[in-house]
Structures are given as C-alpha cells and as structure tokens.
PDB file of C-alpha atoms in Angstrom:
ATOM      1  CA  UNK A  78      12.874 -19.157   0.018  1.00  0.00           C
ATOM      2  CA  UNK A  79      15.002 -18.413   3.068  1.00  0.00           C
ATOM      3  CA  UNK A  80      14.910 -19.904   6.524  1.00  0.00           C
ATOM      4  CA  UNK A  81      11.512 -19.592   8.229  1.00  0.00           C
ATOM      5  CA  UNK A  82      11.397 -17.118  11.134  1.00  0.00           C
ATOM      6  CA  UNK A  83       9.351 -18.188  14.190  1.00  0.00           C
ATOM      7  CA  UNK A  84       7.592 -16.156  16.871  1.00  0.00           C
ATOM      8  CA  UNK A  85      10.143 -17.323  19.445  1.00  0.00           C
ATOM      9  CA  UNK A  86      13.025 -16.092  17.260  1.00  0.00           C
ATOM     10  CA  UNK A  87      12.138 -12.408  17.586  1.00  0.00           C
ATOM     11  CA  UNK A  88      12.069 -10.005  20.532  1.00  0.00           C
ATOM     12  CA  UNK A  89      11.228  -6.372  20.985  1.00  0.00           C
ATOM     13  CA  UNK A  90      14.111  -4.536  19.322  1.00  0.00           C
ATOM     14  CA  UNK A  91      14.855  -7.321  16.813  1.00  0.00           C
ATOM     15  CA  UNK A  92      15.571  -5.977  13.359  1.00  0.00           C
ATOM     16  CA  UNK A  93      13.682  -6.952  10.240  1.00  0.00           C
ATOM     17  CA  UNK A  94      16.135  -8.054   7.511  1.00  0.00           C
ATOM     18  CA  UNK A  95      16.511  -4.942   5.360  1.00  0.00           C
ATOM     19  CA  UNK A  96      15.687  -4.729   1.657  1.00  0.00           C
ATOM     20  CA  UNK A  97      17.505  -2.464  -0.803  1.00  0.00           C
ATOM     21  CA  UNK A  98      15.780  -1.113  -3.912  1.00  0.00           C
ATOM     22  CA  UNK A  99      17.102   0.914  -6.843  1.00  0.00           C
ATOM     23  CA  UNK A 100      14.042   2.353  -8.583  1.00  0.00           C
ATOM     24  CA  UNK A 101      14.629   3.619 -12.121  1.00  0.00           C
ATOM     25  CA  UNK A 102      12.386   5.610 -14.449  1.00  0.00           C
ATOM     26  CA  UNK A 103      11.865   2.298 -16.286  1.00  0.00           C
ATOM     27  CA  UNK A 104      10.554   0.716 -13.093  1.00  0.00           C
ATOM     28  CA  UNK A 105       8.133   3.618 -12.610  1.00  0.00           C
ATOM     29  CA  UNK A 106       6.765   3.027 -16.113  1.00  0.00           C
ATOM     30  CA  UNK A 107       6.432  -0.706 -15.407  1.00  0.00           C
ATOM     31  CA  UNK A 108       4.653   0.059 -12.143  1.00  0.00           C
ATOM     32  CA  UNK A 109       2.346   2.521 -13.893  1.00  0.00           C
ATOM     33  CA  UNK A 110       1.426  -0.213 -16.371  1.00  0.00           C
ATOM     34  CA  UNK A 111       1.004  -2.971 -13.783  1.00  0.00           C
ATOM     35  CA  UNK A 112      -1.018  -0.867 -11.331  1.00  0.00           C
ATOM     36  CA  UNK A 113      -2.903   1.281 -13.817  1.00  0.00           C
ATOM     37  CA  UNK A 114      -1.703   4.489 -12.108  1.00  0.00           C
ATOM     38  CA  UNK A 115      -0.934   6.730 -15.071  1.00  0.00           C
ATOM     39  CA  UNK A 116      -0.604  10.011 -13.188  1.00  0.00           C
ATOM     40  CA  UNK A 117       1.976  11.832 -15.321  1.00  0.00           C
ATOM     41  CA  UNK A 118       4.129  13.047 -12.408  1.00  0.00           C
ATOM     42  CA  UNK A 119       5.636   9.535 -12.376  1.00  0.00           C
ATOM     43  CA  UNK A 120       6.918   9.426 -15.971  1.00  0.00           C
ATOM     44  CA  UNK A 121       6.560  12.813 -17.701  1.00  0.00           C
ATOM     45  CA  UNK A 122       9.364  15.118 -16.513  1.00  0.00           C
ATOM     46  CA  UNK A 123       7.922  18.260 -18.123  1.00  0.00           C
ATOM     47  CA  UNK A 124       4.565  17.600 -16.500  1.00  0.00           C
ATOM     48  CA  UNK A 125       6.240  16.969 -13.141  1.00  0.00           C
ATOM     49  CA  UNK A 126       8.272  20.199 -13.372  1.00  0.00           C
ATOM     50  CA  UNK A 127       5.166  22.194 -14.256  1.00  0.00           C
ATOM     51  CA  UNK A 128       3.592  20.793 -11.050  1.00  0.00           C
ATOM     52  CA  UNK A 129       6.414  22.282  -8.927  1.00  0.00           C
ATOM     53  CA  UNK A 130       8.067  18.896  -8.473  1.00  0.00           C
ATOM     54  CA  UNK A 131      11.844  18.325  -8.760  1.00  0.00           C
ATOM     55  CA  UNK A 132      11.231  15.878 -11.613  1.00  0.00           C
ATOM     56  CA  UNK A 133       9.420  12.562 -11.852  1.00  0.00           C
ATOM     57  CA  UNK A 134       8.870  11.023  -8.432  1.00  0.00           C
ATOM     58  CA  UNK A 135       8.441   7.464  -7.213  1.00  0.00           C
ATOM     59  CA  UNK A 136       4.805   6.387  -6.762  1.00  0.00           C
ATOM     60  CA  UNK A 137       3.939   6.308  -3.083  1.00  0.00           C
ATOM     61  CA  UNK A 138       2.215   3.011  -3.778  1.00  0.00           C
ATOM     62  CA  UNK A 139       5.456   1.570  -5.181  1.00  0.00           C
ATOM     63  CA  UNK A 140       7.208   2.465  -1.915  1.00  0.00           C
ATOM     64  CA  UNK A 141       4.265   0.800  -0.172  1.00  0.00           C
ATOM     65  CA  UNK A 142       4.932  -2.298  -2.313  1.00  0.00           C
ATOM     66  CA  UNK A 143       8.629  -2.227  -1.337  1.00  0.00           C
ATOM     67  CA  UNK A 144       7.674  -2.120   2.350  1.00  0.00           C
ATOM     68  CA  UNK A 145       5.215  -4.950   1.738  1.00  0.00           C
ATOM     69  CA  UNK A 146       8.051  -7.001   0.251  1.00  0.00           C
ATOM     70  CA  UNK A 147      10.255  -6.162   3.245  1.00  0.00           C
ATOM     71  CA  UNK A 148       7.680  -7.951   5.376  1.00  0.00           C
ATOM     72  CA  UNK A 149       6.722 -10.871   3.110  1.00  0.00           C
ATOM     73  CA  UNK A 150      10.445 -11.636   2.574  1.00  0.00           C
ATOM     74  CA  UNK A 151      11.002 -11.569   6.332  1.00  0.00           C
ATOM     75  CA  UNK A 152       7.998 -13.613   7.484  1.00  0.00           C
ATOM     76  CA  UNK A 153       8.401 -16.324   4.836  1.00  0.00           C
ATOM     77  CA  UNK A 154       5.614 -18.512   3.525  1.00  0.00           C
ATOM     78  CA  UNK A 155       4.458 -19.560   7.022  1.00  0.00           C
ATOM     79  CA  UNK A 156       3.986 -15.965   8.150  1.00  0.00           C
ATOM     80  CA  UNK A 157       0.943 -13.820   7.388  1.00  0.00           C
ATOM     81  CA  UNK A 158       0.796 -10.067   6.928  1.00  0.00           C
ATOM     82  CA  UNK A 159      -2.167  -8.692   8.898  1.00  0.00           C
ATOM     83  CA  UNK A 160      -1.688  -4.923   8.887  1.00  0.00           C
ATOM     84  CA  UNK A 161       0.497  -2.579   6.852  1.00  0.00           C
ATOM     85  CA  UNK A 162       0.439   1.187   7.262  1.00  0.00           C
ATOM     86  CA  UNK A 163       2.702   3.667   5.457  1.00  0.00           C
ATOM     87  CA  UNK A 164       2.884   7.450   5.289  1.00  0.00           C
ATOM     88  CA  UNK A 165       4.526   9.285   2.406  1.00  0.00           C
ATOM     89  CA  UNK A 166       6.235  12.110   4.309  1.00  0.00           C
ATOM     90  CA  UNK A 167       8.792  13.054   1.639  1.00  0.00           C
ATOM     91  CA  UNK A 168       9.132  12.368  -2.046  1.00  0.00           C
ATOM     92  CA  UNK A 169      11.625   9.918  -3.475  1.00  0.00           C
ATOM     93  CA  UNK A 170      13.184  10.073  -6.908  1.00  0.00           C
ATOM     94  CA  UNK A 171      14.330   7.402  -9.347  1.00  0.00           C
ATOM     95  CA  UNK A 172      18.093   6.869  -9.383  1.00  0.00           C
ATOM     96  CA  UNK A 173      18.317   6.970  -5.598  1.00  0.00           C
ATOM     97  CA  UNK A 174      18.990   3.949  -3.414  1.00  0.00           C
ATOM     98  CA  UNK A 175      16.009   3.215  -1.177  1.00  0.00           C
ATOM     99  CA  UNK A 176      16.468   0.937   1.821  1.00  0.00           C
ATOM    100  CA  UNK A 177      13.518  -0.635   3.619  1.00  0.00           C
ATOM    101  CA  UNK A 178      14.040  -1.395   7.292  1.00  0.00           C
ATOM    102  CA  UNK A 179      12.045  -2.471  10.309  1.00  0.00           C
ATOM    103  CA  UNK A 180      12.224  -3.155  14.005  1.00  0.00           C
ATOM    104  CA  UNK A 181      10.004  -5.221  16.322  1.00  0.00           C
ATOM    105  CA  UNK A 182       8.071  -3.076  18.804  1.00  0.00           C
ATOM    106  CA  UNK A 183       5.801  -5.655  20.418  1.00  0.00           C
ATOM    107  CA  UNK A 184       4.621  -9.265  20.595  1.00  0.00           C
ATOM    108  CA  UNK A 185       1.298 -10.723  21.673  1.00  0.00           C
ATOM    109  CA  UNK A 186      -0.723 -13.913  21.488  1.00  0.00           C
ATOM    110  CA  UNK A 187      -4.250 -13.107  20.456  1.00  0.00           C
ATOM    111  CA  UNK A 188      -7.114 -15.297  19.208  1.00  0.00           C
ATOM    112  CA  UNK A 189      -4.697 -18.200  18.754  1.00  0.00           C
ATOM    113  CA  UNK A 190      -2.302 -16.165  16.639  1.00  0.00           C
ATOM    114  CA  UNK A 191       1.267 -15.144  17.436  1.00  0.00           C
ATOM    115  CA  UNK A 192       1.366 -11.500  16.449  1.00  0.00           C
ATOM    116  CA  UNK A 193       4.452  -9.337  16.045  1.00  0.00           C
ATOM    117  CA  UNK A 194       4.188  -5.549  15.744  1.00  0.00           C
ATOM    118  CA  UNK A 195       6.871  -3.587  13.931  1.00  0.00           C
ATOM    119  CA  UNK A 196       7.919  -0.097  13.023  1.00  0.00           C
ATOM    120  CA  UNK A 197       8.919  -0.034   9.369  1.00  0.00           C
ATOM    121  CA  UNK A 198      10.397   2.698   7.230  1.00  0.00           C
ATOM    122  CA  UNK A 199      12.071   3.504   3.967  1.00  0.00           C
ATOM    123  CA  UNK A 200      15.276   5.549   3.859  1.00  0.00           C
ATOM    124  CA  UNK A 201      16.643   7.462   0.902  1.00  0.00           C
ATOM    125  CA  UNK A 202      20.335   7.500  -0.065  1.00  0.00           C
ATOM    126  CA  UNK A 203      21.033  10.222   2.503  1.00  0.00           C
ATOM    127  CA  UNK A 204      19.610   8.082   5.283  1.00  0.00           C
ATOM    128  CA  UNK A 205      16.469  10.223   5.645  1.00  0.00           C
ATOM    129  CA  UNK A 206      13.281   8.377   6.601  1.00  0.00           C
ATOM    130  CA  UNK A 207      10.933   9.452   3.826  1.00  0.00           C
ATOM    131  CA  UNK A 208       8.274   6.807   4.391  1.00  0.00           C
ATOM    132  CA  UNK A 209       7.574   5.643   7.946  1.00  0.00           C
ATOM    133  CA  UNK A 210       4.971   3.078   8.856  1.00  0.00           C
ATOM    134  CA  UNK A 211       3.877   0.231  11.067  1.00  0.00           C
ATOM    135  CA  UNK A 212       2.971  -3.394  10.464  1.00  0.00           C
ATOM    136  CA  UNK A 213       1.584  -6.432  12.226  1.00  0.00           C
ATOM    137  CA  UNK A 214       2.431  -9.958  11.145  1.00  0.00           C
ATOM    138  CA  UNK A 215       1.379 -13.389  12.410  1.00  0.00           C
ATOM    139  CA  UNK A 216       4.317 -15.772  12.719  1.00  0.00           C
ATOM    140  CA  UNK A 217       4.323 -19.542  13.198  1.00  0.00           C
ATOM    141  CA  UNK A 218       5.214 -20.731  16.688  1.00  0.00           C
ATOM    142  CA  UNK A 219       7.610 -23.544  17.568  1.00  0.00           C
ATOM    143  CA  UNK A 220       5.238 -24.608  20.358  1.00  0.00           C
ATOM    144  CA  UNK A 221       1.850 -25.261  18.839  1.00  0.00           C
ATOM    145  CA  UNK A 222      -0.764 -24.423  21.451  1.00  0.00           C
ATOM    146  CA  UNK A 223      -3.503 -26.657  20.019  1.00  0.00           C
TER     147      UNK A 223
ATOM    148  CA  UNK B 242      -8.368  25.461  13.418  1.00  0.00           C
ATOM    149  CA  UNK B 243      -7.893  27.806  10.492  1.00  0.00           C
ATOM    150  CA  UNK B 244     -10.863  29.235   8.653  1.00  0.00           C
ATOM    151  CA  UNK B 245     -12.298  26.816   6.134  1.00  0.00           C
ATOM    152  CA  UNK B 246     -13.168  27.516   2.551  1.00  0.00           C
ATOM    153  CA  UNK B 247     -16.465  26.848   0.832  1.00  0.00           C
ATOM    154  CA  UNK B 248     -14.902  23.746  -0.715  1.00  0.00           C
ATOM    155  CA  UNK B 249     -14.438  21.834   2.504  1.00  0.00           C
ATOM    156  CA  UNK B 250     -17.965  22.733   3.622  1.00  0.00           C
ATOM    157  CA  UNK B 251     -19.278  21.201   0.422  1.00  0.00           C
ATOM    158  CA  UNK B 252     -16.976  18.176   0.589  1.00  0.00           C
ATOM    159  CA  UNK B 253     -17.963  17.571   4.203  1.00  0.00           C
ATOM    160  CA  UNK B 254     -21.509  16.867   3.016  1.00  0.00           C
ATOM    161  CA  UNK B 255     -20.097  13.958   1.027  1.00  0.00           C
ATOM    162  CA  UNK B 256     -18.636  12.201   4.096  1.00  0.00           C
ATOM    163  CA  UNK B 257     -20.204   8.751   4.333  1.00  0.00           C
ATOM    164  CA  UNK B 258     -20.915   8.483   0.632  1.00  0.00           C
ATOM    165  CA  UNK B 259     -19.705   5.445  -1.272  1.00  0.00           C
ATOM    166  CA  UNK B 260     -18.475   4.941  -4.809  1.00  0.00           C
ATOM    167  CA  UNK B 261     -20.108   2.622  -7.281  1.00  0.00           C
ATOM    168  CA  UNK B 262     -18.531  -0.849  -6.991  1.00  0.00           C
ATOM    169  CA  UNK B 263     -15.671  -1.727  -9.322  1.00  0.00           C
ATOM    170  CA  UNK B 264     -14.814  -5.361 -10.053  1.00  0.00           C
ATOM    171  CA  UNK B 265     -11.482  -6.879 -11.059  1.00  0.00           C
ATOM    172  CA  UNK B 266     -10.998 -10.422 -12.336  1.00  0.00           C
ATOM    173  CA  UNK B 267      -7.603 -11.399 -10.929  1.00  0.00           C
ATOM    174  CA  UNK B 268      -5.444 -12.936 -13.648  1.00  0.00           C
ATOM    175  CA  UNK B 269      -2.394 -15.054 -12.855  1.00  0.00           C
ATOM    176  CA  UNK B 270      -0.419 -13.156 -15.486  1.00  0.00           C
ATOM    177  CA  UNK B 271      -1.398  -9.820 -13.941  1.00  0.00           C
ATOM    178  CA  UNK B 272      -0.081 -10.986 -10.557  1.00  0.00           C
ATOM    179  CA  UNK B 273       3.249 -11.998 -12.137  1.00  0.00           C
ATOM    180  CA  UNK B 274       3.430  -8.716 -14.027  1.00  0.00           C
ATOM    181  CA  UNK B 275       2.754  -6.741 -10.850  1.00  0.00           C
ATOM    182  CA  UNK B 276       5.412  -8.737  -8.946  1.00  0.00           C
ATOM    183  CA  UNK B 277       7.895  -8.094 -11.738  1.00  0.00           C
ATOM    184  CA  UNK B 278       7.094  -4.366 -11.764  1.00  0.00           C
ATOM    185  CA  UNK B 279       7.761  -4.006  -8.039  1.00  0.00           C
ATOM    186  CA  UNK B 280      10.872  -6.201  -8.327  1.00  0.00           C
ATOM    187  CA  UNK B 281       9.598  -8.982  -6.053  1.00  0.00           C
ATOM    188  CA  UNK B 282      10.777 -12.464  -7.079  1.00  0.00           C
ATOM    189  CA  UNK B 283       9.045 -14.299  -4.197  1.00  0.00           C
ATOM    190  CA  UNK B 284       7.923 -17.678  -5.649  1.00  0.00           C
ATOM    191  CA  UNK B 285       4.528 -17.221  -3.938  1.00  0.00           C
ATOM    192  CA  UNK B 286       3.809 -14.376  -6.360  1.00  0.00           C
ATOM    193  CA  UNK B 287       5.586 -15.780  -9.433  1.00  0.00           C
ATOM    194  CA  UNK B 288       5.938 -19.542  -9.567  1.00  0.00           C
ATOM    195  CA  UNK B 289       2.803 -21.671  -9.554  1.00  0.00           C
ATOM    196  CA  UNK B 290       4.707 -24.989  -9.196  1.00  0.00           C
ATOM    197  CA  UNK B 291       6.741 -23.746  -6.209  1.00  0.00           C
ATOM    198  CA  UNK B 292       3.728 -22.059  -4.628  1.00  0.00           C
ATOM    199  CA  UNK B 293       1.722 -25.286  -4.905  1.00  0.00           C
ATOM    200  CA  UNK B 294       4.029 -26.836  -2.292  1.00  0.00           C
ATOM    201  CA  UNK B 295       3.166 -24.107   0.244  1.00  0.00           C
ATOM    202  CA  UNK B 296       0.160 -23.959   2.569  1.00  0.00           C
ATOM    203  CA  UNK B 297      -1.573 -21.733   0.002  1.00  0.00           C
ATOM    204  CA  UNK B 298      -1.567 -24.558  -2.546  1.00  0.00           C
ATOM    205  CA  UNK B 299      -0.784 -22.112  -5.337  1.00  0.00           C
ATOM    206  CA  UNK B 300       0.167 -18.572  -6.234  1.00  0.00           C
ATOM    207  CA  UNK B 301      -1.279 -15.615  -4.341  1.00  0.00           C
ATOM    208  CA  UNK B 302      -1.043 -11.873  -4.971  1.00  0.00           C
ATOM    209  CA  UNK B 303       1.507  -9.613  -3.199  1.00  0.00           C
ATOM    210  CA  UNK B 304       0.088  -7.352  -0.458  1.00  0.00           C
ATOM    211  CA  UNK B 305      -0.399  -4.210  -2.525  1.00  0.00           C
ATOM    212  CA  UNK B 306      -1.620  -5.942  -5.713  1.00  0.00           C
ATOM    213  CA  UNK B 307      -5.098  -4.604  -4.980  1.00  0.00           C
ATOM    214  CA  UNK B 308      -3.832  -1.196  -6.087  1.00  0.00           C
ATOM    215  CA  UNK B 309      -4.376  -2.535  -9.596  1.00  0.00           C
ATOM    216  CA  UNK B 310      -8.138  -2.622  -9.072  1.00  0.00           C
ATOM    217  CA  UNK B 311      -9.293   0.303 -11.251  1.00  0.00           C
ATOM    218  CA  UNK B 312      -9.979   3.353  -9.126  1.00  0.00           C
ATOM    219  CA  UNK B 313     -13.724   3.990  -8.920  1.00  0.00           C
ATOM    220  CA  UNK B 314     -15.124   7.464  -9.414  1.00  0.00           C
ATOM    221  CA  UNK B 315     -14.342   8.842  -5.979  1.00  0.00           C
ATOM    222  CA  UNK B 316     -17.225   9.990  -3.782  1.00  0.00           C
ATOM    223  CA  UNK B 317     -16.124  13.618  -4.048  1.00  0.00           C
ATOM    224  CA  UNK B 318     -17.696  16.679  -5.665  1.00  0.00           C
ATOM    225  CA  UNK B 319     -16.058  18.534  -8.536  1.00  0.00           C
ATOM    226  CA  UNK B 320     -13.186  20.627  -7.166  1.00  0.00           C
ATOM    227  CA  UNK B 321     -12.018  22.787 -10.082  1.00  0.00           C
ATOM    228  CA  UNK B 322      -9.643  24.812  -7.891  1.00  0.00           C
ATOM    229  CA  UNK B 323      -7.893  21.752  -6.473  1.00  0.00           C
ATOM    230  CA  UNK B 324      -6.612  19.911  -9.507  1.00  0.00           C
ATOM    231  CA  UNK B 325      -3.401  18.481  -8.095  1.00  0.00           C
ATOM    232  CA  UNK B 326      -3.326  15.300  -6.051  1.00  0.00           C
ATOM    233  CA  UNK B 327      -0.782  13.824  -3.677  1.00  0.00           C
ATOM    234  CA  UNK B 328      -0.993  10.359  -2.154  1.00  0.00           C
ATOM    235  CA  UNK B 329      -0.437  10.754   1.579  1.00  0.00           C
ATOM    236  CA  UNK B 330      -0.299   7.119   2.549  1.00  0.00           C
ATOM    237  CA  UNK B 331      -2.191   3.885   2.981  1.00  0.00           C
ATOM    238  CA  UNK B 332      -3.278   1.694   5.858  1.00  0.00           C
ATOM    239  CA  UNK B 333      -4.076  -1.905   4.892  1.00  0.00           C
ATOM    240  CA  UNK B 334      -5.778  -4.638   6.834  1.00  0.00           C
ATOM    241  CA  UNK B 335      -5.610  -8.144   5.413  1.00  0.00           C
ATOM    242  CA  UNK B 336      -8.175 -10.859   6.055  1.00  0.00           C
ATOM    243  CA  UNK B 337      -7.976 -13.311   3.117  1.00  0.00           C
ATOM    244  CA  UNK B 338      -5.330 -14.027   0.471  1.00  0.00           C
ATOM    245  CA  UNK B 339      -6.065 -12.859  -3.070  1.00  0.00           C
ATOM    246  CA  UNK B 340      -5.822 -15.760  -5.527  1.00  0.00           C
ATOM    247  CA  UNK B 341      -5.726 -15.999  -9.311  1.00  0.00           C
ATOM    248  CA  UNK B 342      -9.274 -16.184 -10.719  1.00  0.00           C
ATOM    249  CA  UNK B 343     -10.698 -14.293  -7.746  1.00  0.00           C
ATOM    250  CA  UNK B 344     -13.318 -11.706  -8.583  1.00  0.00           C
ATOM    251  CA  UNK B 345     -12.622  -8.746  -6.315  1.00  0.00           C
ATOM    252  CA  UNK B 346     -15.177  -5.988  -5.889  1.00  0.00           C
ATOM    253  CA  UNK B 347     -14.007  -2.682  -4.467  1.00  0.00           C
ATOM    254  CA  UNK B 348     -16.135   0.060  -2.914  1.00  0.00           C
ATOM    255  CA  UNK B 349     -14.613   3.320  -1.705  1.00  0.00           C
ATOM    256  CA  UNK B 350     -16.197   5.379   1.072  1.00  0.00           C
ATOM    257  CA  UNK B 351     -15.323   8.950   2.010  1.00  0.00           C
ATOM    258  CA  UNK B 352     -14.482   8.680   5.707  1.00  0.00           C
ATOM    259  CA  UNK B 353     -13.200  12.088   6.630  1.00  0.00           C
ATOM    260  CA  UNK B 354     -12.117  15.449   5.240  1.00  0.00           C
ATOM    261  CA  UNK B 355     -10.037  18.254   6.687  1.00  0.00           C
ATOM    262  CA  UNK B 356      -8.419  21.367   5.310  1.00  0.00           C
ATOM    263  CA  UNK B 357      -4.991  22.853   5.930  1.00  0.00           C
ATOM    264  CA  UNK B 358      -3.279  25.967   4.703  1.00  0.00           C
ATOM    265  CA  UNK B 359       0.134  25.540   3.116  1.00  0.00           C
ATOM    266  CA  UNK B 360       2.557  27.643   1.080  1.00  0.00           C
ATOM    267  CA  UNK B 361       0.919  26.023  -1.961  1.00  0.00           C
ATOM    268  CA  UNK B 362      -2.500  27.321  -0.887  1.00  0.00           C
ATOM    269  CA  UNK B 363      -5.367  25.409   0.687  1.00  0.00           C
ATOM    270  CA  UNK B 364      -4.896  21.649   0.904  1.00  0.00           C
ATOM    271  CA  UNK B 365      -7.774  19.261   1.334  1.00  0.00           C
ATOM    272  CA  UNK B 366      -6.935  16.017   3.138  1.00  0.00           C
ATOM    273  CA  UNK B 367      -9.451  13.289   2.378  1.00  0.00           C
ATOM    274  CA  UNK B 368      -9.559   9.880   4.044  1.00  0.00           C
ATOM    275  CA  UNK B 369     -10.986   7.202   1.771  1.00  0.00           C
ATOM    276  CA  UNK B 370     -11.590   3.614   2.817  1.00  0.00           C
ATOM    277  CA  UNK B 371     -11.757   0.960   0.121  1.00  0.00           C
ATOM    278  CA  UNK B 372     -13.175  -2.451   0.990  1.00  0.00           C
ATOM    279  CA  UNK B 373     -12.167  -5.351  -1.276  1.00  0.00           C
ATOM    280  CA  UNK B 374     -14.617  -8.252  -1.240  1.00  0.00           C
ATOM    281  CA  UNK B 375     -14.065 -11.557  -3.065  1.00  0.00           C
ATOM    282  CA  UNK B 376     -16.587 -13.675  -4.966  1.00  0.00           C
ATOM    283  CA  UNK B 377     -17.473 -15.595  -1.773  1.00  0.00           C
ATOM    284  CA  UNK B 378     -18.544 -12.410  -0.040  1.00  0.00           C
ATOM    285  CA  UNK B 379     -15.437 -12.422   2.194  1.00  0.00           C
ATOM    286  CA  UNK B 380     -13.633  -9.153   2.806  1.00  0.00           C
ATOM    287  CA  UNK B 381     -10.101  -9.860   1.543  1.00  0.00           C
ATOM    288  CA  UNK B 382      -8.654  -6.509   2.613  1.00  0.00           C
ATOM    289  CA  UNK B 383      -9.384  -2.897   3.377  1.00  0.00           C
ATOM    290  CA  UNK B 384      -7.222   0.051   2.383  1.00  0.00           C
ATOM    291  CA  UNK B 385      -7.613   3.398   4.106  1.00  0.00           C
ATOM    292  CA  UNK B 386      -5.787   6.001   2.064  1.00  0.00           C
ATOM    293  CA  UNK B 387      -5.139   9.698   2.451  1.00  0.00           C
ATOM    294  CA  UNK B 388      -5.467  11.710  -0.755  1.00  0.00           C
ATOM    295  CA  UNK B 389      -4.403  15.334  -0.639  1.00  0.00           C
ATOM    296  CA  UNK B 390      -5.974  17.758  -3.119  1.00  0.00           C
ATOM    297  CA  UNK B 391      -4.341  21.175  -3.605  1.00  0.00           C
TER     298      UNK B 391
END
C-alpha cells in the first residue's frame, strides 16, 4: 500500500491521484460473472447492435467500481469512503483507455470526522467526461482532536 | 412538463412500494473474485494476511461489491412497451464495512418516477433506493440508482 494521505495534506483544488483502466471484452465477461449482471448488451455484440448500440458497452456499474477504486487507492487503509455518486452520461466501450480522476472541492470537520469532498469523473480516450460524480471521504488527521 | 402516458400514471401508483428482501451470504472467495474482475489488487480486498494488520483486522469488500447481491424483483408493474433498460447512475452512502461471512439483506424501494420524451420514444426514469442491512441489523450501505426504461 502507498503512503497514507492525511486531512492536512489536501486542500481545495488538490488532485486525486488518477487511475487508468483498459477494459476489455474479457473484463466485461468477468464482471458479469462476479456481479451477476448478465444483461446481454455487455457481452453479446449482435444483441447490442439490435438494441441500437454501437456494440457491447462497459457496464455502468464497472465504471462505478473503477471510480470506487480511484478513491480507495487514494485514501489508503486509514481513510473511509462515506459517499460515492456517479452518473453514466455517455457510454464507454471495451478497448478504450478510461482514466479516473478527481479534485478536492471542500473540507470540513463534522461529528469528529475529517471529511473531504471531491468531484470525480471518468474520461474516455478522447478526453471526454463520460461519467461524472462526487464523493466524500473521511481522512485521518495528523492532529488527533481527542 | 410534456404530456404523460398511461404507463407513468400506473407506475406512479407504485411509488413507495418495496421489493421482497433478498439475502446474500458474503463469501471471502466472492470478494476476491469481484476484486479481480474490476482489476483492483488492493490487499484489503484480496489478501487476508495483509488485511489482518490493518484497522479492519481482516479483508473487507470493495465499495461496489454490493452490486453482486441478486437484484430483487423490482417494485414496478409490467411494462411490455418499455423492454430496454439503461443504468443512469448510482449514489452510495456507506455506514459499515462489508466483511466475509456477513449476511446482507437488501430491500429496494421505488422512490420516484418521471417520464421524458426522446428520439427513442418515451423514456421512464425510475429512482430506486436499495438498503443493505447486515446480520446485526446495521445498515451497511444504501444505493440510490436511476434505471431508465425505454
């Protein structure tokens, strides 16, 4: 595991360490099996085409998982994910490079926790934000209040 | 607001209804398999020995693992004219970690419904909130998702 990030280490505007993913059709099949989501648009090209799609598309929930990993990688084992919200605005396809990014939008101490609010998003290979979202994490503090 | 079809009038009467509960026994192997499928090698989700040295004292599930709880029969009427589904997004709130051997019970409630016209015809946006409760009666997480029927 990497170096632990602390509440005092981040400010509004700080960037979340980005995460690059290369989903393949094989990964979509693995995700279908692991999650139990067997909707055919994620592995059956003929079915996807007959549903007016460009081909098989990445599960929204897999992109949600990528953005979850963006945060759990960043906050380390001492951080806690409190809120994670994602919107699937555009479809993504296997074979593309998907990059998860984030930026701190606010900080607050609340109920003894050190909360950090972020905008998060996933970009396709063309740099288009297909999947925007927001998140709140609790980070450890260097100065323990108690 | 555009004119609404008979469908959304009928679906609106289902707002507030809940699904039957669905229960998942969380297996350590299923957590590892999920982590592998999403390409997440975090020791917390993969390596019991390494995770034991953390404050969790052992492996936990990654944030979206609860997607593997089997989907209950949704609290929606039959909609024969809207057979295609798109996932519009999810909003998660987390309260407790999910651990191996947890018994998670999920209930899904229809929160809201609205209709929009699109070039593909009428689209029905439904907001469904799933509450995941563990065997101690603690809410581990909630997921509010938008499912679009068209």
